[in-house]
Amino acid sequence: GLDSADQVLFGHQNDTHKCVGKNDGVYSDTKDVTGSISGVVGIDSLALTGAELGMTDVPAAVAKSVEISKKAASEGAIITLSTHMPNMSNSKIVATPDGKYKYDFSGCDFMESKDLSNNCARESLPGGKYNAQFTAYMDIIADYALALQAENIPVLYRPYHENSGGWFWWGAASTDVETYNALFRYTEDYLASKGVHNFIYVYSPNGPISSEEEYAKRYPGDDYVVVFQIKRAANLQIILAPYKIDVVLQPHYPETLLHITRTKILPCKLIAQEYSVSSYENGSSSSSIWQA
């Protein structure tokens, strides 16, 4: 489709539930300007837990997130889910043993994902101090996924992104490669055990990247990843021999995503999403470019 037509998809995070437009009936700035919502609509797990929706009732926030995603999908959008999940040891996480979920994460926002304390990744694994909190968070994600799965809606799921950086608790500064890989695999296996099979898993280190080895350093394996990305790649040359790729990106735009599938390199060579700016083959740019 897009390949043969030489077209791209425009993507926008929170496209249909956050906007600056104040006109009556406006729920998407993209639609207000172009007449259509973005082709790729991103939502974060911070919406599922209420923080990005201004809600404190987590089950209600999950239901609202499902509603938002279903409506976007009904208008033709591809849905993506990212996760800025809190450090599972953080004091803002409240035990709710009598609730639907055993822990309440509604008090956590973006900043709690930058809490690097207490070896969170290792302690979230089975047998760890914070496994109960972690699985409660996964149960929230599973409920969201299963509600969309019932409507045959697939989701590009991008857990533990920017993993080669040091600012999130799953990043290289606080989580070694072995633990990161175990966490990524455990996440996918746990969600599968809950019946989730509509998630398409995305591996997304951040740039700059200078070699195949550097890109794949934290790669959890072919059995766990379908889509490849790079975030914030400038002055990037990457050669991935198994995929016959030799890509050089221009340095003009600091926020870039490279998108690869196992079977082919996309002709445009770039996908940008989550408040990004893209540069692609012919050197032009746009906010959030997707091509498949």
Coordinates of C-alpha atoms in Angstrom, one line a residue, residues 51-233:
A51 CA -2.1 10.7 35.1
E52 CA -2.4 11.8 31.5
L53 CA -6.2 11.9 31.7
G54 CA -6.5 13.8 35.0
M55 CA -8.1 10.8 36.6
T56 CA -7.5 9.0 39.9
D57 CA -9.8 6.0 39.3
V58 CA -7.5 3.5 37.5
P59 CA -10.2 1.1 36.1
A60 CA -12.1 4.2 34.8
A61 CA -8.9 5.5 33.2
V62 CA -8.3 2.1 31.5
A63 CA -11.9 2.2 30.2
K64 CA -11.4 5.8 28.9
S65 CA -8.1 4.8 27.3
V66 CA -9.8 1.9 25.5
E67 CA -12.5 4.3 24.4
I68 CA -10.0 6.8 23.0
S69 CA -8.1 4.0 21.2
K70 CA -11.2 2.4 19.7
K71 CA -12.4 5.7 18.4
A72 CA -9.0 6.5 16.8
A73 CA -8.9 3.0 15.3
S74 CA -12.4 3.4 13.9
E75 CA -11.2 6.5 12.1
G76 CA -8.4 4.5 10.5
A77 CA -5.5 5.1 12.8
I78 CA -2.8 2.7 13.8
I79 CA -2.5 2.6 17.6
T80 CA 0.8 2.7 19.5
L81 CA 1.4 2.3 23.2
S82 CA 4.4 3.5 25.1
T83 CA 5.2 3.0 28.8
H84 CA 6.6 5.6 31.1
M85 CA 6.0 3.2 34.0
P86 CA 7.2 4.3 37.5
N87 CA 10.0 2.8 39.4
M88 CA 8.1 0.0 41.3
S89 CA 9.8 0.9 44.6
N90 CA 8.5 4.5 44.5
S91 CA 6.5 5.7 47.5
K92 CA 3.8 7.2 45.3
I93 CA 2.6 3.7 44.5
V94 CA -0.2 2.8 46.9
A95 CA -1.3 -0.7 47.9
T96 CA -5.0 -1.3 47.3
P97 CA -5.5 -4.9 48.3
D98 CA -9.3 -4.6 48.0
G99 CA -9.3 -2.9 44.6
K100 CA -9.4 -4.4 41.1
Y101 CA -5.7 -3.8 40.8
K102 CA -3.5 -4.6 43.9
Y103 CA -1.6 -1.3 43.6
D104 CA -2.7 2.2 42.6
F105 CA -0.4 4.1 40.2
S106 CA -2.5 7.1 39.6
G107 CA -0.2 9.3 41.7
C108 CA 2.8 8.6 39.5
D109 CA 3.7 10.6 36.4
F110 CA 6.6 10.9 34.0
M111 CA 9.1 11.8 36.8
E112 CA 8.7 8.4 38.5
S113 CA 10.0 6.7 35.4
K114 CA 13.3 8.6 36.0
D115 CA 13.7 7.2 39.6
L116 CA 16.8 5.1 39.3
S117 CA 16.8 3.7 42.8
N118 CA 16.6 0.2 44.3
N119 CA 17.6 -1.9 41.3
C120 CA 14.0 -1.7 40.0
A121 CA 14.4 -3.8 36.9
R122 CA 16.0 -6.8 38.7
E123 CA 13.6 -6.6 41.6
S124 CA 10.6 -6.5 39.3
L125 CA 11.4 -10.0 37.9
P126 CA 9.8 -13.1 39.5
G127 CA 11.1 -13.5 43.1
G128 CA 12.0 -9.8 43.3
K129 CA 10.9 -7.3 46.0
Y130 CA 8.7 -5.4 43.6
N131 CA 7.3 -8.2 41.5
A132 CA 3.8 -7.7 42.9
Q133 CA 3.8 -4.0 42.0
F134 CA 5.2 -4.8 38.5
T135 CA 2.6 -7.5 37.8
A136 CA -0.2 -5.2 39.0
Y137 CA 1.0 -2.7 36.4
M138 CA 1.1 -5.4 33.7
D139 CA -2.5 -6.3 34.6
I140 CA -3.6 -2.8 33.8
I141 CA -1.8 -3.0 30.4
A142 CA -3.3 -6.4 29.8
D143 CA -6.9 -5.2 30.4
Y144 CA -6.3 -2.4 27.9
A145 CA -4.9 -4.8 25.4
L146 CA -7.6 -7.4 25.8
A147 CA -10.3 -4.8 25.3
L148 CA -8.8 -3.8 22.0
Q149 CA -8.1 -7.4 21.1
A150 CA -11.8 -8.1 21.4
E151 CA -12.3 -5.6 18.6
N152 CA -9.5 -7.0 16.5
I153 CA -7.4 -3.9 17.0
P154 CA -3.6 -4.4 17.0
V155 CA -1.2 -2.2 18.9
L156 CA 2.4 -1.3 18.4
Y157 CA 3.7 -1.8 21.9
R158 CA 7.0 0.0 22.7
P159 CA 8.1 -0.9 26.2
Y160 CA 11.4 0.2 27.8
H161 CA 12.3 2.7 25.0
E162 CA 15.5 4.8 25.0
N163 CA 17.0 1.8 26.7
S164 CA 20.6 2.7 25.9
G165 CA 20.3 6.0 27.8
G166 CA 20.6 6.6 31.5
W167 CA 17.5 8.6 32.4
F168 CA 14.9 5.8 32.9
W169 CA 15.2 3.0 35.4
W170 CA 15.3 0.4 32.7
G171 CA 18.2 2.2 30.9
A172 CA 21.9 1.4 30.7
A173 CA 22.9 3.5 33.8
S174 CA 21.0 1.3 36.2
T175 CA 20.0 -1.9 34.4
D176 CA 22.6 -4.2 32.9
V177 CA 22.0 -6.0 29.5
E178 CA 21.1 -9.3 31.0
T179 CA 18.5 -7.8 33.3
Y180 CA 17.0 -5.6 30.6
N181 CA 16.6 -8.6 28.3
A182 CA 15.0 -10.6 31.1
L183 CA 12.6 -7.8 31.8
F184 CA 11.6 -7.3 28.2
R185 CA 11.0 -11.1 27.8
Y186 CA 9.2 -11.4 31.1
T187 CA 6.9 -8.5 30.1
E188 CA 5.9 -10.2 26.8
D189 CA 5.6 -13.6 28.4
Y190 CA 3.5 -12.3 31.3
L191 CA 1.1 -10.4 28.9
A192 CA 0.8 -13.5 26.7
S193 CA -0.1 -15.6 29.8
K194 CA -3.0 -13.2 30.3
G195 CA -4.2 -13.9 26.7
V196 CA -2.7 -10.8 25.0
H197 CA -1.8 -11.5 21.4
N198 CA -2.6 -8.2 19.6
F199 CA 0.6 -6.5 20.7
I200 CA 3.3 -6.0 18.1
Y201 CA 6.5 -5.5 20.1
V202 CA 8.9 -2.6 19.3
Y203 CA 12.6 -2.4 20.3
S204 CA 13.7 1.2 20.6
P205 CA 17.2 2.2 21.8
N206 CA 18.2 5.8 21.5
G207 CA 20.9 7.3 19.3
P208 CA 23.4 8.2 18.2
I209 CA 24.3 4.7 17.1
S210 CA 27.5 3.9 15.2
S211 CA 27.3 0.2 14.6
E212 CA 25.2 -2.9 14.4
E213 CA 26.7 -4.2 17.6
E214 CA 25.9 -1.0 19.5
Y215 CA 22.3 -1.0 18.2
A216 CA 21.8 -4.7 19.1
K217 CA 23.6 -4.5 22.5
R218 CA 20.3 -4.7 24.5
Y219 CA 18.3 -6.6 21.9
P220 CA 16.1 -9.2 23.6
G221 CA 15.9 -11.5 20.6
D222 CA 14.0 -12.3 17.4
D223 CA 11.3 -14.2 19.4
Y224 CA 10.4 -11.1 21.3
V225 CA 10.7 -8.2 18.8
V226 CA 8.9 -7.5 15.5
V227 CA 9.6 -3.8 14.9
F228 CA 12.9 -1.9 15.3
Q229 CA 13.3 1.8 16.0
I230 CA 16.0 4.3 16.9
K231 CA 15.1 7.4 18.9
R232 CA 17.1 10.7 18.8
A233 CA 19.5 9.6 16.1

